[in-house]
Structure formats: structure tokens, C-alpha cells
Short mmCIF file of C-alpha atoms in Angstrom, two decimals:
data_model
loop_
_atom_site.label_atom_id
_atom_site.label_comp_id
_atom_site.label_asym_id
_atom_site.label_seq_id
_atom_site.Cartn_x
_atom_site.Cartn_y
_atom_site.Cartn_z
CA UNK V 1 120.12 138.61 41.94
CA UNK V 2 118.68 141.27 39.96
CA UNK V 3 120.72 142.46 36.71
CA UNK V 4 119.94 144.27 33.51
CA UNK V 5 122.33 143.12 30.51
CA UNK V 6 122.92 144.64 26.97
CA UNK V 7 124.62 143.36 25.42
CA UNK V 8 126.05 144.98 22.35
CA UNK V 9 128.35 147.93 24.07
CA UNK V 10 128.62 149.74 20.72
CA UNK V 11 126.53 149.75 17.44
CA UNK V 12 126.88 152.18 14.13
CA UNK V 13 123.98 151.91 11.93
CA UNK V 14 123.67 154.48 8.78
CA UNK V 15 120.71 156.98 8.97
CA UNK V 16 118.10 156.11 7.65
CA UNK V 17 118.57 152.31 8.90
CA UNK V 18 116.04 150.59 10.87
CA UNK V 19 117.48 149.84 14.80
CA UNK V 20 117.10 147.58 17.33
CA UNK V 21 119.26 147.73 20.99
CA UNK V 22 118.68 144.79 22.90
CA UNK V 23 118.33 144.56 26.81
CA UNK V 24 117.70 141.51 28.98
CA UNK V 25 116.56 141.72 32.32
CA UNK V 26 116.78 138.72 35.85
CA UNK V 27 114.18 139.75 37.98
CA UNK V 28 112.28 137.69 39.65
CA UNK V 29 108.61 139.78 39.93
CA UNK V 30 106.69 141.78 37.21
CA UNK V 31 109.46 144.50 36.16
CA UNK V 32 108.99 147.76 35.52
CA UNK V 33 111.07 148.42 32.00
CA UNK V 34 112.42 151.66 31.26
CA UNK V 35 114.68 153.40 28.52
CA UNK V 36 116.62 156.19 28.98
CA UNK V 37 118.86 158.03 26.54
CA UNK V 38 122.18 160.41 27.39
CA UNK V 39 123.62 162.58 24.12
CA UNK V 40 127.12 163.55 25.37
CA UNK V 41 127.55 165.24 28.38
CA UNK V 42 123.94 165.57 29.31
CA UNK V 43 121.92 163.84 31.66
CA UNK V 44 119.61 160.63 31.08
CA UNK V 45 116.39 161.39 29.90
CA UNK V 46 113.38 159.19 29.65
CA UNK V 47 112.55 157.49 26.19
CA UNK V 48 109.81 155.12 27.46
CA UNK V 49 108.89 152.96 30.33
CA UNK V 50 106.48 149.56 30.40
CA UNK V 51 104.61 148.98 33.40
CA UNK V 52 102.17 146.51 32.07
CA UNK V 53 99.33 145.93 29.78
CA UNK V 54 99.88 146.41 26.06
CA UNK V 55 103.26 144.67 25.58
CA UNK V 56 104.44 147.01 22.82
CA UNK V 57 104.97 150.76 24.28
CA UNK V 58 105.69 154.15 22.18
CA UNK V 59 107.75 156.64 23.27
CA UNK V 60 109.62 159.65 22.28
CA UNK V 61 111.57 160.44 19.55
CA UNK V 62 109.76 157.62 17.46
CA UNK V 63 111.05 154.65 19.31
CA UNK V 64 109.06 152.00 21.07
CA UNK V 65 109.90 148.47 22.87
CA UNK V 66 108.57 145.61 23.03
CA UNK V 67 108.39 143.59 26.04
CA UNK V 68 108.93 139.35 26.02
CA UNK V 69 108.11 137.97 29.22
CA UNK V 70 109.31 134.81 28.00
CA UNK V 71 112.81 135.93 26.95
CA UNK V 72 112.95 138.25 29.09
CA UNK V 73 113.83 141.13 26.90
CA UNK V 74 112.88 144.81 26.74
CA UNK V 75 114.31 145.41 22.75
CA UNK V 76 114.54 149.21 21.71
CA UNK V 77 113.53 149.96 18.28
CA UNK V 78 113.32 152.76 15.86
CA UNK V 79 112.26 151.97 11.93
CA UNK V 80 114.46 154.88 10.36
CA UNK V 81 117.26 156.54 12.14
CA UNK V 82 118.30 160.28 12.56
CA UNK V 83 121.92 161.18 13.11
CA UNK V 84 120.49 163.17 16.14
CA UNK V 85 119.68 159.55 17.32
CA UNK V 86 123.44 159.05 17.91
CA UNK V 87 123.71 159.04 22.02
CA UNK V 88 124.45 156.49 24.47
CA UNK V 89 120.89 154.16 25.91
CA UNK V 90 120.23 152.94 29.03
CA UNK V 91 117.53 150.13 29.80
CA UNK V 92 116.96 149.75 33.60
CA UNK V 93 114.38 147.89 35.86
CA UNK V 94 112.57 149.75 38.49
CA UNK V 95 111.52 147.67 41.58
CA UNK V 96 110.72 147.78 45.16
CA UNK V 97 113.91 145.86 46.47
CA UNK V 98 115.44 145.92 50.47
CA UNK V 99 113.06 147.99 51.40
CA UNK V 100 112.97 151.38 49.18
CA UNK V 101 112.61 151.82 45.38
CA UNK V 102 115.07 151.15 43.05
CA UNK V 103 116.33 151.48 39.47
CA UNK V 104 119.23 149.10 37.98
CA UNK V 105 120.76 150.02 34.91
CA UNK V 106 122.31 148.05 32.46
CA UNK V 107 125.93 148.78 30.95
CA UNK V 108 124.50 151.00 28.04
CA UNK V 109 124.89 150.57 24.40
CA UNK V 110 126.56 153.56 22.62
CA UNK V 111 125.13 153.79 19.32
CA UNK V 112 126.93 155.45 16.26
CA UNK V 113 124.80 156.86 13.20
CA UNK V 114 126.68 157.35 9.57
CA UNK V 115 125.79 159.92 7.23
CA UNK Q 1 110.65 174.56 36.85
CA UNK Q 2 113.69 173.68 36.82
CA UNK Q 3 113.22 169.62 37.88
CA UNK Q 4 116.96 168.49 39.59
CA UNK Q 5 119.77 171.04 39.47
CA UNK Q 6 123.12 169.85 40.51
CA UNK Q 7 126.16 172.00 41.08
CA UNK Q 8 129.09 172.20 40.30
CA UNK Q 9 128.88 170.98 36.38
CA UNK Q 10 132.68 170.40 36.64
CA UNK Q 11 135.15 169.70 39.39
CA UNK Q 12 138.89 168.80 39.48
CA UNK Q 13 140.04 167.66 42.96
CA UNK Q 14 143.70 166.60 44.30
CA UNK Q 15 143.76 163.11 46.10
CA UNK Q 16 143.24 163.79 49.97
CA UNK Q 17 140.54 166.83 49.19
CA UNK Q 18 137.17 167.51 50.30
CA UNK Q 19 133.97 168.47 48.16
CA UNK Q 20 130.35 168.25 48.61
CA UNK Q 21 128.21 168.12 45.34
CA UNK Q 22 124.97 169.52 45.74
CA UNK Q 23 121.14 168.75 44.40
CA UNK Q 24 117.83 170.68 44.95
CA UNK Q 25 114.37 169.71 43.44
CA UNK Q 26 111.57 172.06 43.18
CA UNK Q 27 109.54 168.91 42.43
CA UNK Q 28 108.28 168.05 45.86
CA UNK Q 29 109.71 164.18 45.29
CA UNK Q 30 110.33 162.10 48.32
CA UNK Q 31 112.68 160.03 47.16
CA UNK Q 32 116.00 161.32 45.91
CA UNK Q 33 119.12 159.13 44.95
CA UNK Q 34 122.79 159.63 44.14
CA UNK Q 35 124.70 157.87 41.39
CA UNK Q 36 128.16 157.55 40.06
CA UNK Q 37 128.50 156.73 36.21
CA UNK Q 38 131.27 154.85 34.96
CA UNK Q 39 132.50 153.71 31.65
CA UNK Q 40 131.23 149.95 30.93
CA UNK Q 41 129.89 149.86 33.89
CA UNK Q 42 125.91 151.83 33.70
CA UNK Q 43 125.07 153.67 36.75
CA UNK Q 44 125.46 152.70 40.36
CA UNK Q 45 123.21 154.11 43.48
CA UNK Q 46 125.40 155.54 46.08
CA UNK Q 47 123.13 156.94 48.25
CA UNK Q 48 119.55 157.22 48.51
CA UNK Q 49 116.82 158.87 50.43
CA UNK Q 50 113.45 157.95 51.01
CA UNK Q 51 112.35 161.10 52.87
CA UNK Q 52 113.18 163.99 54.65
CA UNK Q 53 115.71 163.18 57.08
CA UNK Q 54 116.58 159.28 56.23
CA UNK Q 55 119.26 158.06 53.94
CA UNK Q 56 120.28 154.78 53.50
CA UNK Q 57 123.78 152.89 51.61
CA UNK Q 58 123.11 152.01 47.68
CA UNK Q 59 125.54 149.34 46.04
CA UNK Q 60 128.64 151.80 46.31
CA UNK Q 61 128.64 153.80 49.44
CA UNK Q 62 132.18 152.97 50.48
CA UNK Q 63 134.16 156.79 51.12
CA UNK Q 64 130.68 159.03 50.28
CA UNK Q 65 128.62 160.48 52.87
CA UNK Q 66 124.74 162.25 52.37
CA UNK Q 67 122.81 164.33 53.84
CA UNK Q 68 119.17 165.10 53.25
CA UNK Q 69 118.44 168.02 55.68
CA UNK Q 70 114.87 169.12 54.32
CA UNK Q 71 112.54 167.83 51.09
CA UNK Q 72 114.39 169.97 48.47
CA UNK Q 73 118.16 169.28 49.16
CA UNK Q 74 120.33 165.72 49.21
CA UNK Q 75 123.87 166.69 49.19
CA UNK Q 76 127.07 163.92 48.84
CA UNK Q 77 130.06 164.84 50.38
CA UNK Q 78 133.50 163.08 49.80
CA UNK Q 79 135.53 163.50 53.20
CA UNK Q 80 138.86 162.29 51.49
CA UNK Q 81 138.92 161.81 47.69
CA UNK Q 82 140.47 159.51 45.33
CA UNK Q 83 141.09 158.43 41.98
CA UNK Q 84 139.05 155.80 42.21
CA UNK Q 85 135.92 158.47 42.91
CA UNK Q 86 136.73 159.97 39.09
CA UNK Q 87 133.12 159.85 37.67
CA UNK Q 88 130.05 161.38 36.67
CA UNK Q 89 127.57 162.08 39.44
CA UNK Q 90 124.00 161.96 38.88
CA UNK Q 91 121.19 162.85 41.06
CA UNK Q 92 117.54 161.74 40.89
CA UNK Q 93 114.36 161.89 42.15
CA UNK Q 94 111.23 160.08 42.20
CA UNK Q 95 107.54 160.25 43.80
CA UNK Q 96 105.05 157.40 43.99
CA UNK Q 97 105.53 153.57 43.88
CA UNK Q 98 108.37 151.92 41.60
CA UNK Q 99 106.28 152.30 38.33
CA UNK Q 100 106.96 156.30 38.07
CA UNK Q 101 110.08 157.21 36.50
CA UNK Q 102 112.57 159.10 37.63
CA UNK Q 103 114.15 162.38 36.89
CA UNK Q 104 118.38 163.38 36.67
CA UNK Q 105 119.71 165.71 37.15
CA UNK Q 106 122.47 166.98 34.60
CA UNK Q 107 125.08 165.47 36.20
CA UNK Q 108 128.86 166.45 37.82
CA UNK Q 109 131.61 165.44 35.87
CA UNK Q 110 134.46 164.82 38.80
CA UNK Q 111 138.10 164.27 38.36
CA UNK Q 112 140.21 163.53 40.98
CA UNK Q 113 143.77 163.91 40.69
#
């Protein structure tokens, strides 16, 4: 069955501190990776999405992922954070699945930033 | 362009009541989906529509109900709330094949009591 796991529910980091959310992904064709981030009471919006070629993708916000086929992992990064950064990130896998197009999140990790 | 509106923002509800949350696009997507967000748990399609006119059950359809009347609108109506249906409600939307991303709405934040 198809899943999406992170596994780290919370993480504080102080600003300025280098980051890394991990996210792990069963899927049995070429996935479609995506991050997506949700400050408090606001929607999700998109950080950045792999579809294929160049492994290592750049997105908003200065974070990027890298994508493992071989551990199947889709790791967020960002090489100094922002206080701003604090928020709650989703990665998810897009598919074609029973017919119609999906996207299945994982749990989220909610990530605290220190002053 | 205002992408995925959703209305209301906010909505307290007694056990046994009726709502409908609403969505509109002025994106001219074909697909639009509902989800619920819950604590620990991500987000969970409800509902989704491929096109004007068809809907089809997600992972959690169980006492929800959609309607997709024309392009812009996909609507989720609960006939008989409960607790259990406290959540966050997102809608979405996509166009294209599974690479494009999607776009959410703000979200309904929905308590029932």
C-alpha cells in the first residue's frame, strides 16, 4: 500500500541552525515528491515538488530536497533557519492510483525555531 | 485571482446539525478534492471530483456527502454531524496529470459539539 512517513512529529532547532525534516515514501512506481508548508491557521502551500531529472530540487523560501531512490527518502533541508521558518511541513506523493489522481500526505513534522 | 476560496473560515455545530462547506475556483481546474486535517494524523481525501458532474469516495467518506454541480463549485455537506467530524477542512484543486501540484484552499476550521 502506498504511505508517506515522517518521522520526527516535532523538531526545535535555534535560528540560524542548519535543518533537515525527513520523509520516507512506499510506492511502488516513479513518485511524484512534494513539500508543502502550513504556518498556523493557514492553508498548505507549496515549498517544492520533484518530478524527475535532477535529483536535488530548489524551492521557496531557500529550502531544497533531495531525492534517494534507493532509500526512498524525499529529506527537506534549509542551511540557516529563520524564526519565520517555524510552521508545520507536509511531504506527500502524488500518483495516479484507482483510477483518478491523488496526493497522500504524511503525518507532518511541526518544527519549532529558538531565538 | 483569488485561486480556492472556502467559506465559512469558522463553524461551531451541535451534534445532530446540518452544514454544507463551500469551495469555488476561478482556476478552471478539473479536478477538485476535499480533505479533513487531523492532529497526528496529515490530511485525508474525503471526496474528490474529477470533473464536472462526477465525484467519487476518498479514504474517509463515511457521513459526508459532495456535490460538484458545474466546473467552479464542489460543495461537502454533513447531513448529521458529530464529534468525530471536528476538523479542519481543506479544499483543492488540480489540472493536468499527477505531476502538477495542487492548490488549498484556506481551510474551515469545524467544531462540532
Amino acid at each position: 500500500a502506498q504511505s508517506v512517513t515522517q518521522p520526527d512529529i516535532h523538531i526545535t532547532v535555534s535560528e540560524g541552525a542548519s535543518l533537515e525534516l525527513r520523509c520516507n515514501y512506499s510506492y511502488g512506481a516513479t513518485p511524484y515528491l512534494f513539500w508543502y508548508v502550513q504556518s498556523p491557521g493557514q492553508g498548505l502551500q507549496l515549498l517544492l515538488k520533484y518530478f524527475s531529472g535532477d535529483t536535488l530540487v530548489q524551492g521557496i523560501k531557500g529550502f531544497e530536497a533531495e531525492f534517494k531512490r534507493s532509500q526512498s527518502s524525499f529529506n527537506l533541508r534549509k542551511p540557516s533557519v529563520h524564526w519565520s521558518d517555524a510552521a508545520e511541513y507536509f511531504c506527500a506523493v502524488g500518483m495516479f492510483s484507482g483510477g483518478y489522481n491523488k496526493l497522500i500526505f504524511g503525518a507532518g513534522t511541526r518544527l519549532a525555531v529558538h531565538p | 485571482n483569488a485561486g480556492v476560496t472556502q467559506t465559512p473560515k469558522f463553524q461551531v455545530l451541535k451534534t445532530g446539525q446540518s452544514m454544507t462547506l463551500q469551495c469555488a475556483q476561478d482556476m478552471n481546474h478539473n479536478s477538485m478534492y476535499w480533505y479533513r486535517q487531523d492532529p497526528g494524523m496529515g490530511l485525508r481525501l474525503i471526496y474528490y471530483s474529477a470533473s464536472e458532474g462526477t465525484t467519487d469516495k476518498g479514504e474517509v467518506p463515511n457521513g459526508y456527502n459532495v456535490s460538484r454541480l458545474n466546473k467552479r463549485e464542489f460543495s461537502l455537506r454533513l447531513e448529521s454531524a458529530a464529534p468525530s467530524q471536528t476538523s479542519v477542512y481543506f479544499c483543492a484543486t488540480k489540472t493536468g496529470t499527477a505531476s502538477y501540484g495542487y492548490t488549498f484552499g484556506s481551510g474551515t476550521r469545524l467544531t462540532v459539539v
